[in-house]
PDB file of N, CA and C in Angstrom:
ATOM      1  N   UNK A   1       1.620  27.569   4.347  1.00  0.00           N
ATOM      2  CA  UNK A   1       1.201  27.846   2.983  1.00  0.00           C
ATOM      3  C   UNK A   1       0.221  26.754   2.534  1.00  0.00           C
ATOM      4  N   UNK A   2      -1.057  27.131   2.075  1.00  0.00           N
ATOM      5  CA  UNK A   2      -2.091  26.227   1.584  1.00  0.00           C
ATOM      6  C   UNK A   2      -1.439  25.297   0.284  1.00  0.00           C
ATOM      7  N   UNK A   3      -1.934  23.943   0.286  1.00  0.00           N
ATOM      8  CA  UNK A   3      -1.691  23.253  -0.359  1.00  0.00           C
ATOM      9  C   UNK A   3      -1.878  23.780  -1.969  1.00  0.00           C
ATOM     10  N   UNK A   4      -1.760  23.440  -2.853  1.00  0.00           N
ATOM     11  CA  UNK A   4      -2.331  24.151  -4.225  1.00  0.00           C
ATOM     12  C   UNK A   4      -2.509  22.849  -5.345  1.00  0.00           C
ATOM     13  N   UNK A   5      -4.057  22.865  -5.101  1.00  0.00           N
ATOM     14  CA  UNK A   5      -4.605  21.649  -5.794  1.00  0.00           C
ATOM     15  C   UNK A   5      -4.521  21.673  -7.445  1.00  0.00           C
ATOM     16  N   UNK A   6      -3.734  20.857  -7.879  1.00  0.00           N
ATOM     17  CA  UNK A   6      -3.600  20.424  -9.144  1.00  0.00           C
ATOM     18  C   UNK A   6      -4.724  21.019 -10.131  1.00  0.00           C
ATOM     19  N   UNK A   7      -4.803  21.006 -11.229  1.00  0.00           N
ATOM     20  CA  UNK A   7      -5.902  21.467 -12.490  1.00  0.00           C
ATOM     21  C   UNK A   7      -5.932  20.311 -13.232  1.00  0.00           C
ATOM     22  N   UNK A   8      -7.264  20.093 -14.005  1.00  0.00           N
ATOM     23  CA  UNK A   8      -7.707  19.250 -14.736  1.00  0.00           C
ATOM     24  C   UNK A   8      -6.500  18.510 -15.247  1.00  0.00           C
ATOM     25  N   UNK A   9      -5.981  19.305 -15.876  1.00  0.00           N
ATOM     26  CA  UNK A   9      -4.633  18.412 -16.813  1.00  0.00           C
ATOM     27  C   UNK A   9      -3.724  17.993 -16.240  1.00  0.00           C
ATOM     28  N   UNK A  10      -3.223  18.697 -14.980  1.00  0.00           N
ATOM     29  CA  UNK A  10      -2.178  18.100 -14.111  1.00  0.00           C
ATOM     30  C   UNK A  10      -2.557  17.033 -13.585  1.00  0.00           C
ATOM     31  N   UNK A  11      -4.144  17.026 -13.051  1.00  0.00           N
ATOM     32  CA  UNK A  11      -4.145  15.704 -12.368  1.00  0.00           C
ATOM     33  C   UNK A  11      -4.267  14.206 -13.396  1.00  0.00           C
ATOM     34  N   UNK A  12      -4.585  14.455 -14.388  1.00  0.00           N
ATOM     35  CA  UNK A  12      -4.736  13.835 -15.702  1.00  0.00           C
ATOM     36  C   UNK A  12      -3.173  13.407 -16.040  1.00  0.00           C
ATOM     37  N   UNK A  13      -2.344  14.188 -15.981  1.00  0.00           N
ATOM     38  CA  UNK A  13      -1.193  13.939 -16.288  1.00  0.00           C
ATOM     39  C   UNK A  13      -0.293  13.190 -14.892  1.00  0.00           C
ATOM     40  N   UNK A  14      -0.696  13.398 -13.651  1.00  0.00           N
ATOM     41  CA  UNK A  14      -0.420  12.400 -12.448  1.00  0.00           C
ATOM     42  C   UNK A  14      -1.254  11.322 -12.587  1.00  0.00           C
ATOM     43  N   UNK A  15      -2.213  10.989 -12.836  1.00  0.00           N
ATOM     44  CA  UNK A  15      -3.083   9.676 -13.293  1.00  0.00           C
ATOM     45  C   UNK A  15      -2.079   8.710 -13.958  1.00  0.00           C
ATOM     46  N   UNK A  16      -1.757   9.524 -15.199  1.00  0.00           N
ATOM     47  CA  UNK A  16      -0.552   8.700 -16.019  1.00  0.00           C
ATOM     48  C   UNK A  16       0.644   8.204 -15.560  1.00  0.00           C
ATOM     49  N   UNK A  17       1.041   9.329 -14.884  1.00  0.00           N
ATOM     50  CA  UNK A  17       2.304   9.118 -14.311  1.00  0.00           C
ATOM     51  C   UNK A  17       2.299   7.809 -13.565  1.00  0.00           C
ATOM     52  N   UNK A  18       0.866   8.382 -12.189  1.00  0.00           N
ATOM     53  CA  UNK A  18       0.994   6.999 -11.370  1.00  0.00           C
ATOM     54  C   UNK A  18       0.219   5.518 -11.838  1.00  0.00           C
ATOM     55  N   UNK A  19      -0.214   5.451 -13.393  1.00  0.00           N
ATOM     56  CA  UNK A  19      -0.332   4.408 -13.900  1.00  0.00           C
ATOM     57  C   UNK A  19       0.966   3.259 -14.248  1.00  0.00           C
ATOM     58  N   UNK A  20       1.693   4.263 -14.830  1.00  0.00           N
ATOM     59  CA  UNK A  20       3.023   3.648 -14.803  1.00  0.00           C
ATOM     60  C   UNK A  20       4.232   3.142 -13.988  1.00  0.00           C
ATOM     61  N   UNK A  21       3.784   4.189 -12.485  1.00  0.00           N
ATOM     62  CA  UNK A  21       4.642   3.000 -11.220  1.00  0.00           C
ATOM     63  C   UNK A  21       5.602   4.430 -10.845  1.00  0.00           C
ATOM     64  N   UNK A  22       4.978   5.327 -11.320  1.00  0.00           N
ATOM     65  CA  UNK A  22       5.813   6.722 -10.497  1.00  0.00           C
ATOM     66  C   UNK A  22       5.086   6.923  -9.233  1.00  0.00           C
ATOM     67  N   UNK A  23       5.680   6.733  -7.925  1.00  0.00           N
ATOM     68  CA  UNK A  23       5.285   6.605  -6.850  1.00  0.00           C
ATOM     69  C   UNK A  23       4.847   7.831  -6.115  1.00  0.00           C
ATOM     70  N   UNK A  24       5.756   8.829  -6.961  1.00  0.00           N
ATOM     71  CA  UNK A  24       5.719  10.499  -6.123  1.00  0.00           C
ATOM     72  C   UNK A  24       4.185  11.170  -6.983  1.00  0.00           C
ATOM     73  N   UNK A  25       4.156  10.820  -8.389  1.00  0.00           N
ATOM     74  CA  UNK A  25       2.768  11.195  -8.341  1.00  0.00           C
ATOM     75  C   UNK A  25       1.431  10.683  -8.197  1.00  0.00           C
ATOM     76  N   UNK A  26       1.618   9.196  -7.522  1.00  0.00           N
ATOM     77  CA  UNK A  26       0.364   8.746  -6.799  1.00  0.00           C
ATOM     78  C   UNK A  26       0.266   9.291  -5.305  1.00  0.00           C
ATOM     79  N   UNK A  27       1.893   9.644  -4.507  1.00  0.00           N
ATOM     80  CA  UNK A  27       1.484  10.709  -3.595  1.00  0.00           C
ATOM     81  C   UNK A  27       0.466  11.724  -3.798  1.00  0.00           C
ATOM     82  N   UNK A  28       0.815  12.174  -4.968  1.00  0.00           N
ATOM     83  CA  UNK A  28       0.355  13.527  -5.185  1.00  0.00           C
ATOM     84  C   UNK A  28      -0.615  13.972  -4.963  1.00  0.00           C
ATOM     85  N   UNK A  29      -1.425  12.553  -5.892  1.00  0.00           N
ATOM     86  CA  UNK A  29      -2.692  12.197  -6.232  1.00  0.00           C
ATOM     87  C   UNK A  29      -3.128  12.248  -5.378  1.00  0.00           C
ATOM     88  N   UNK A  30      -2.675  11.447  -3.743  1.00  0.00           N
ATOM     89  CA  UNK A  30      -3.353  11.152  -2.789  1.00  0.00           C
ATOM     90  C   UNK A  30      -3.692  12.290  -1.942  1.00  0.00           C
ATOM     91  N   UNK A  31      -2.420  13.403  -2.082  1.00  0.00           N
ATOM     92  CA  UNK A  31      -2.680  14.712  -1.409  1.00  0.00           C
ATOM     93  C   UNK A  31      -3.440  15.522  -1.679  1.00  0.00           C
ATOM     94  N   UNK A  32      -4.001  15.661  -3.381  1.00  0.00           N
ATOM     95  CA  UNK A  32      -4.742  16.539  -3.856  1.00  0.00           C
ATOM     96  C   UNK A  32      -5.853  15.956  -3.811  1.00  0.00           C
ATOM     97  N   UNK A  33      -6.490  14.958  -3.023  1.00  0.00           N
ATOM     98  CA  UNK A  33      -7.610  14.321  -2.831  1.00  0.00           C
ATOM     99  C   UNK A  33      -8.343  14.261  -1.723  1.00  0.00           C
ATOM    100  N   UNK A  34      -6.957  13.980  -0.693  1.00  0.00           N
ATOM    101  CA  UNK A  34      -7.677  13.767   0.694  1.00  0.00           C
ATOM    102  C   UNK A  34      -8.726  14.647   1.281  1.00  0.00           C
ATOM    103  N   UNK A  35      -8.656  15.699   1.046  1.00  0.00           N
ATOM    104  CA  UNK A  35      -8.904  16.666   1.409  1.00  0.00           C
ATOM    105  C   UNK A  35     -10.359  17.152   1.054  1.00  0.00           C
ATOM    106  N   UNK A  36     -11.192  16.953   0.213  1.00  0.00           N
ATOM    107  CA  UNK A  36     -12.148  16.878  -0.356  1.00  0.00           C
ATOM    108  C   UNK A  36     -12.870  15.510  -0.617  1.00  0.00           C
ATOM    109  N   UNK A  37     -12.054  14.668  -0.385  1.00  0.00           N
ATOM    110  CA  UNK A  37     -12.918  13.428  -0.067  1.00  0.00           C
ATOM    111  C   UNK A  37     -13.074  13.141   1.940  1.00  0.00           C
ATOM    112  N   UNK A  38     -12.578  13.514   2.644  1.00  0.00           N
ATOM    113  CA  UNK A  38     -12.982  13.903   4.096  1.00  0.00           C
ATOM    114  C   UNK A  38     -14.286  15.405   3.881  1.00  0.00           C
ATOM    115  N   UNK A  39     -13.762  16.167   3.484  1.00  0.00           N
ATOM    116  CA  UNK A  39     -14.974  16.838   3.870  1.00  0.00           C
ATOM    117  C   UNK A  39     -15.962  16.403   3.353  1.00  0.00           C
ATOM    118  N   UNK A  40     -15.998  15.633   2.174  1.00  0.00           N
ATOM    119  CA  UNK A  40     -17.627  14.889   1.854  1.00  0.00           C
ATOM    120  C   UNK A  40     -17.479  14.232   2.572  1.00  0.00           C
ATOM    121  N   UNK A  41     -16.892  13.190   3.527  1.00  0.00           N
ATOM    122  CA  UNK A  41     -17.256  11.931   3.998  1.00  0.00           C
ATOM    123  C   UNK A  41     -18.006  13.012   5.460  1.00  0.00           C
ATOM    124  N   UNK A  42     -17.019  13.742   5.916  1.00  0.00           N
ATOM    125  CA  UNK A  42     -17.959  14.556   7.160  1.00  0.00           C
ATOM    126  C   UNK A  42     -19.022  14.920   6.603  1.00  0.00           C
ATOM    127  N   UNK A  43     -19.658  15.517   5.751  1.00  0.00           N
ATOM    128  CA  UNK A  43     -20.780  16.025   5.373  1.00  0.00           C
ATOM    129  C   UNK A  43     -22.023  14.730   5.672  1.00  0.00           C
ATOM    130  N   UNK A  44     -21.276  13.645   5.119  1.00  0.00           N
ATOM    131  CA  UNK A  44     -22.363  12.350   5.221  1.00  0.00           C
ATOM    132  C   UNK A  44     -22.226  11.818   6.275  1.00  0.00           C
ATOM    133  N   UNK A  45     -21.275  11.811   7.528  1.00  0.00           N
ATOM    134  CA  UNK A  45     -20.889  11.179   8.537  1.00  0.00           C
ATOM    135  C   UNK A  45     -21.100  11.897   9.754  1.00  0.00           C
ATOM    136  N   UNK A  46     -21.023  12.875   9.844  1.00  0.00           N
ATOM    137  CA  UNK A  46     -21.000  13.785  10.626  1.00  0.00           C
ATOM    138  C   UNK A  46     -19.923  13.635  11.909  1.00  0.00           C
ATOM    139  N   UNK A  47     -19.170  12.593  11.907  1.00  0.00           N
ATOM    140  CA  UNK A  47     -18.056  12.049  13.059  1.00  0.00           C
ATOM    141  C   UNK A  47     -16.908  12.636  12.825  1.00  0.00           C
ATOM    142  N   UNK A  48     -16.038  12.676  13.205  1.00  0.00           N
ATOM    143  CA  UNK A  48     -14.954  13.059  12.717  1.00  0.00           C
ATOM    144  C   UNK A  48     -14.293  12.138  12.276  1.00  0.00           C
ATOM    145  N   UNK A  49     -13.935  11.252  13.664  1.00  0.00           N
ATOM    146  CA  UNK A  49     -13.417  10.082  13.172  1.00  0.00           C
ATOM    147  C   UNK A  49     -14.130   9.180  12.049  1.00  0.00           C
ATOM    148  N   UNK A  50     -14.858   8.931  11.716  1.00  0.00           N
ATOM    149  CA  UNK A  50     -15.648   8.083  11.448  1.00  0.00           C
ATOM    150  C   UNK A  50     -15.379   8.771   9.769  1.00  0.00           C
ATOM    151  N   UNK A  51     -15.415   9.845   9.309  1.00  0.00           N
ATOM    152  CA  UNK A  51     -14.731  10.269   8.217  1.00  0.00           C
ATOM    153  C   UNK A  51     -13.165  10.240   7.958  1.00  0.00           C
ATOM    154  N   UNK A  52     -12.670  10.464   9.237  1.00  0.00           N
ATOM    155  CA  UNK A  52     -11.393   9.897   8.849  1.00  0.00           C
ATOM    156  C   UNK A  52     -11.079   8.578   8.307  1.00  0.00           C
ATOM    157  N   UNK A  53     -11.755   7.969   8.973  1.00  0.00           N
ATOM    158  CA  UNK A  53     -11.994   6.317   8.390  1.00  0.00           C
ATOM    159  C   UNK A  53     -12.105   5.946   7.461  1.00  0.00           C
ATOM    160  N   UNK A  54     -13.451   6.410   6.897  1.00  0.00           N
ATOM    161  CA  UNK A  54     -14.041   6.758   5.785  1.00  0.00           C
ATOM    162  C   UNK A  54     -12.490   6.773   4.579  1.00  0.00           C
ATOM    163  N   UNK A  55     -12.400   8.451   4.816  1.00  0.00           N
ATOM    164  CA  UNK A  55     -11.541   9.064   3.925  1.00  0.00           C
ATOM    165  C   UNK A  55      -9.780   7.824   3.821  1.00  0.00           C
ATOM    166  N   UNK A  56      -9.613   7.223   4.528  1.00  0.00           N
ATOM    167  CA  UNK A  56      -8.452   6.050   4.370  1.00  0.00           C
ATOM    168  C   UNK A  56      -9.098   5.030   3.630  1.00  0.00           C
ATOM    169  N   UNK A  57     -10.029   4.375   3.729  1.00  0.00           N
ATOM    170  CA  UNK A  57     -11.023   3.547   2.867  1.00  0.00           C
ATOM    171  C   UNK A  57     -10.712   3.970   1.323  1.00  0.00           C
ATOM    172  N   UNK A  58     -11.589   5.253   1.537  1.00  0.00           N
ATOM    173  CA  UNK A  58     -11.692   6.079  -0.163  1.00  0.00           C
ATOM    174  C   UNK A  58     -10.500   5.675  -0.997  1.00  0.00           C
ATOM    175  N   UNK A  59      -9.214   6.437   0.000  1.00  0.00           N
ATOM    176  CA  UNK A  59      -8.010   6.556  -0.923  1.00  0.00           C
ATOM    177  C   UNK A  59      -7.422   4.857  -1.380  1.00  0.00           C
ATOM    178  N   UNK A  60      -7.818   3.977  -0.547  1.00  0.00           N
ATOM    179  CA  UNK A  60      -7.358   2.780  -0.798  1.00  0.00           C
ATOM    180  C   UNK A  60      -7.925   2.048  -2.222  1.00  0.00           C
ATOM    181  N   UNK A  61      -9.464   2.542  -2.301  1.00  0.00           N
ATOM    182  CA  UNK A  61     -10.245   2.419  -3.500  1.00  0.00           C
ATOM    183  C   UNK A  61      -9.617   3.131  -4.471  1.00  0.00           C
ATOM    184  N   UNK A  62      -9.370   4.472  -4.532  1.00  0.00           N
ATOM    185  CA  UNK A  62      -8.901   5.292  -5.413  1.00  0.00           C
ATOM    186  C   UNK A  62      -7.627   4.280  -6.240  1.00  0.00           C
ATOM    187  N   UNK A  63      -6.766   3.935  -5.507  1.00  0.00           N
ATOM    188  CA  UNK A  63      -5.128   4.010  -5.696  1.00  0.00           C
ATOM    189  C   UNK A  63      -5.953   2.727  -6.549  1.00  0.00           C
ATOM    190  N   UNK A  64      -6.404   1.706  -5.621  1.00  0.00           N
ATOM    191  CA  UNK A  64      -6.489   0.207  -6.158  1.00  0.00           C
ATOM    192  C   UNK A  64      -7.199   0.183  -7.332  1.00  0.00           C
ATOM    193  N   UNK A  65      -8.474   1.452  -7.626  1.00  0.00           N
ATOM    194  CA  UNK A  65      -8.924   1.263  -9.056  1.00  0.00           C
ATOM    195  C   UNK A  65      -8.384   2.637 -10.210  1.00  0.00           C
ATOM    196  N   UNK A  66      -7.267   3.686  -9.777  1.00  0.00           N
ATOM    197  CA  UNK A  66      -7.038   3.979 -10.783  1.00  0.00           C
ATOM    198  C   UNK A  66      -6.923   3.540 -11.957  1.00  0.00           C
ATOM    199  N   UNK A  67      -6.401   2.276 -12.595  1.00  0.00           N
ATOM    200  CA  UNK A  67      -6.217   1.805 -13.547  1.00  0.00           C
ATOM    201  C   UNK A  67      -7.648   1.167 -14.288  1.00  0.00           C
ATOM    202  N   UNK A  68      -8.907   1.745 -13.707  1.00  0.00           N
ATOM    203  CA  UNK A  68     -10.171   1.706 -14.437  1.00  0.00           C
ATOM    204  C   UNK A  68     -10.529   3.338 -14.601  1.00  0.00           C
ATOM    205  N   UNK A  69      -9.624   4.581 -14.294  1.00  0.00           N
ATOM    206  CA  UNK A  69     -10.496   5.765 -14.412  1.00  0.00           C
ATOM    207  C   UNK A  69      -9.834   5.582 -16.275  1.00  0.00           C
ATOM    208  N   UNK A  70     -11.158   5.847 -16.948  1.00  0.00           N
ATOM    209  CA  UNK A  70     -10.789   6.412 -18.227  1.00  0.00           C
ATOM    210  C   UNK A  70     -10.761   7.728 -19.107  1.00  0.00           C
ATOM    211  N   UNK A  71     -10.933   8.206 -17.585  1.00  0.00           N
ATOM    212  CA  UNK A  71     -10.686  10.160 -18.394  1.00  0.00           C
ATOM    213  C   UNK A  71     -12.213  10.780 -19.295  1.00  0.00           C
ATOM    214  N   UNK A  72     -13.017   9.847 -19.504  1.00  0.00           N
ATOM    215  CA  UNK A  72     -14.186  10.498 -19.468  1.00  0.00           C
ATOM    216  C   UNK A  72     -14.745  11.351 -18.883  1.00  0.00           C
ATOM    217  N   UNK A  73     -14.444  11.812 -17.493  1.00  0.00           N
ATOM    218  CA  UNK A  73     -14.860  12.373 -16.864  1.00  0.00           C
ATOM    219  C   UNK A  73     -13.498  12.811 -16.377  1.00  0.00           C
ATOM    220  N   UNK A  74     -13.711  14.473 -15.682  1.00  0.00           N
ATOM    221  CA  UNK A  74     -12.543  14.624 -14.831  1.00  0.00           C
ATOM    222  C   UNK A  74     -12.296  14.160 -13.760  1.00  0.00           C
ATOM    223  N   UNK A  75     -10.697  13.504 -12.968  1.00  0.00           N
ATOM    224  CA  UNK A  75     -10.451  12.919 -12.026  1.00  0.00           C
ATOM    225  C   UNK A  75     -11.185  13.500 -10.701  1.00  0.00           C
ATOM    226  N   UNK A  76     -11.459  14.474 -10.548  1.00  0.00           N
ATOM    227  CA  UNK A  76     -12.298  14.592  -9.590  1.00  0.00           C
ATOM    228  C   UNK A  76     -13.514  14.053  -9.141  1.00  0.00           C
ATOM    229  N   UNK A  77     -13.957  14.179 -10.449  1.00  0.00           N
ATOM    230  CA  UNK A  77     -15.245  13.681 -10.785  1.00  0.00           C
ATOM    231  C   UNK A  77     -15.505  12.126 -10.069  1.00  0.00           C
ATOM    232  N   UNK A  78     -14.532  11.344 -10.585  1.00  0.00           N
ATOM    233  CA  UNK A  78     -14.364  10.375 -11.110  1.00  0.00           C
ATOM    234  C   UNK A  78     -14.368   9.713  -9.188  1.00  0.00           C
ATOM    235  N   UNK A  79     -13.081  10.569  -8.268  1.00  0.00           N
ATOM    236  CA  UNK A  79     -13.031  10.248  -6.660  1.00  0.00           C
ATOM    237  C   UNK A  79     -14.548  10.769  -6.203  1.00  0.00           C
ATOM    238  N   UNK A  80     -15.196  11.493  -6.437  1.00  0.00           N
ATOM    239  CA  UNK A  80     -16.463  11.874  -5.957  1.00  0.00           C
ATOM    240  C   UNK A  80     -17.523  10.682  -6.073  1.00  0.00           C
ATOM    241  N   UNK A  81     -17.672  10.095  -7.381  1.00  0.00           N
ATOM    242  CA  UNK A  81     -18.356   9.133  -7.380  1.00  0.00           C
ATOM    243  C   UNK A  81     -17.754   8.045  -6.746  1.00  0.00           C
ATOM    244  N   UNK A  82     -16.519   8.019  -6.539  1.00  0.00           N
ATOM    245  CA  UNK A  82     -16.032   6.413  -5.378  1.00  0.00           C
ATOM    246  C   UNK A  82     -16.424   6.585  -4.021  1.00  0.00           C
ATOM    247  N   UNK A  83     -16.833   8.211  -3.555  1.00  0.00           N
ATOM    248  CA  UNK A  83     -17.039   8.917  -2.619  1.00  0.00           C
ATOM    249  C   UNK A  83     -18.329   8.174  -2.447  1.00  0.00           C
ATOM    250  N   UNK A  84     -19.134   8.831  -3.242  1.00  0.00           N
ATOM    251  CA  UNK A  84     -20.408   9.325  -2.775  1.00  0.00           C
ATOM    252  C   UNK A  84     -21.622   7.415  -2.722  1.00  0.00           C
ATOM    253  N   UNK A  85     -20.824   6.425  -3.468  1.00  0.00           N
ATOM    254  CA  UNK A  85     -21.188   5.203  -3.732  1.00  0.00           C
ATOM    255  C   UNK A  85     -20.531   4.375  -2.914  1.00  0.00           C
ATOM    256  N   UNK A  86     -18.974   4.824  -2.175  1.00  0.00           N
ATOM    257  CA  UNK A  86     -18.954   3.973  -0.952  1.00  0.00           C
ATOM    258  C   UNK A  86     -19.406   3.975   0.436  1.00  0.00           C
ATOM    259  N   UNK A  87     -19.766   5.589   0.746  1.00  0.00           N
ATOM    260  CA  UNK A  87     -21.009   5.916   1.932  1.00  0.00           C
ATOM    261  C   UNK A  87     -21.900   5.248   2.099  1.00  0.00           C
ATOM    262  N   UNK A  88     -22.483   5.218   1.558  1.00  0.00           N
ATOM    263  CA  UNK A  88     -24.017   4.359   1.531  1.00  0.00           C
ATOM    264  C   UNK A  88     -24.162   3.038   2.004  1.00  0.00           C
ATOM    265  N   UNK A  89     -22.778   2.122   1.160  1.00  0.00           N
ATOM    266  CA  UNK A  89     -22.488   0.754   1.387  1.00  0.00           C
ATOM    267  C   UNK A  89     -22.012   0.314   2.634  1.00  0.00           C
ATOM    268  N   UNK A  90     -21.274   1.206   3.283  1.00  0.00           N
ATOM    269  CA  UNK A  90     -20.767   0.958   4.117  1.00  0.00           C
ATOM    270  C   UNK A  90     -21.412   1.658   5.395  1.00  0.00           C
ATOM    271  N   UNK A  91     -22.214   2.504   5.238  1.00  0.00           N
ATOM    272  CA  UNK A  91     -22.861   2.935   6.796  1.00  0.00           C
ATOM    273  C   UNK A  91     -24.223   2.979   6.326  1.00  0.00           C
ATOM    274  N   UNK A  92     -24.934   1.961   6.913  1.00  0.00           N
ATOM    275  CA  UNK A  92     -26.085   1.445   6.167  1.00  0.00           C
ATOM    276  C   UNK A  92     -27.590   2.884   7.164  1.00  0.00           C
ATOM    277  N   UNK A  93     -27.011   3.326   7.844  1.00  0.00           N
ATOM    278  CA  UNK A  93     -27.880   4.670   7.884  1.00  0.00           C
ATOM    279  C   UNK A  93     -28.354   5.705   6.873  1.00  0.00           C
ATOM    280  N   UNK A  94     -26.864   5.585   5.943  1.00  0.00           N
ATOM    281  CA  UNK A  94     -26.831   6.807   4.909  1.00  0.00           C
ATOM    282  C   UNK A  94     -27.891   6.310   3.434  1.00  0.00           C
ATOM    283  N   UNK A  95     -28.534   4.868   3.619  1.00  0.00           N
ATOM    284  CA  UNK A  95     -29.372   3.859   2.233  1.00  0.00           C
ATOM    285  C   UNK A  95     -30.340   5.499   2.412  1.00  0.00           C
ATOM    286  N   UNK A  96     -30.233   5.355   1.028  1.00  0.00           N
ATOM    287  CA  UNK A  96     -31.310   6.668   0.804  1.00  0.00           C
ATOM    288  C   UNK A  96     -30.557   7.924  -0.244  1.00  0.00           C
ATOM    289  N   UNK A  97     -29.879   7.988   0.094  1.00  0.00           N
ATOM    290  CA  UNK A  97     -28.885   9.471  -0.196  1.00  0.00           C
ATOM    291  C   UNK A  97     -28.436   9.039  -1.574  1.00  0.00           C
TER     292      UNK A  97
END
């Protein structure tokens, strides 16, 4: 059975949760993420591994700067740009994009 990715408010409302030290919904977080932050990292990587990599990186950023997302934007939003600004830095092929 396919995973079933959270909605705006749910993930908004796991943000909170795992601001406060609830551990099962920074899982959550991490599950309803991985998944779309690997296929961008393959899109820019084209490795497999090398997005897997990638995508363990991401989530480590994610977890370590939730407590700067301020909901201005939706949480998606919000992992896309940790996405799309740690590529670049880190695989200095991708300077350009």
């Amino acid at each position: 059975m396919p995973l079933k990715v959270p909605d705006t408010k749910a993930l908004n409302d796991l943000v909170q949760q795992a601001r406060i030290g609830d551990k099962g919904a920074l899982q959550d977080l991490v599950r309803a993420s991985q998944d779309s932050i690997y296929t961008l990292a393959l899109r820019f990587l084209i490795n497999p591994d090398d997005a897997r990599d990638a995508t363990q990186e991401i989530l480590i950023l994610m977890i370590t700067r939730l407590s700067t997302f301020e909901g201005r934007s939706a949480f998606r939003t919000w992992v896309y740009r940790i996405t799309v600004n740690y590529l670049p830095h880190t695989h200095p092929e991708l300077q350009g994009f």
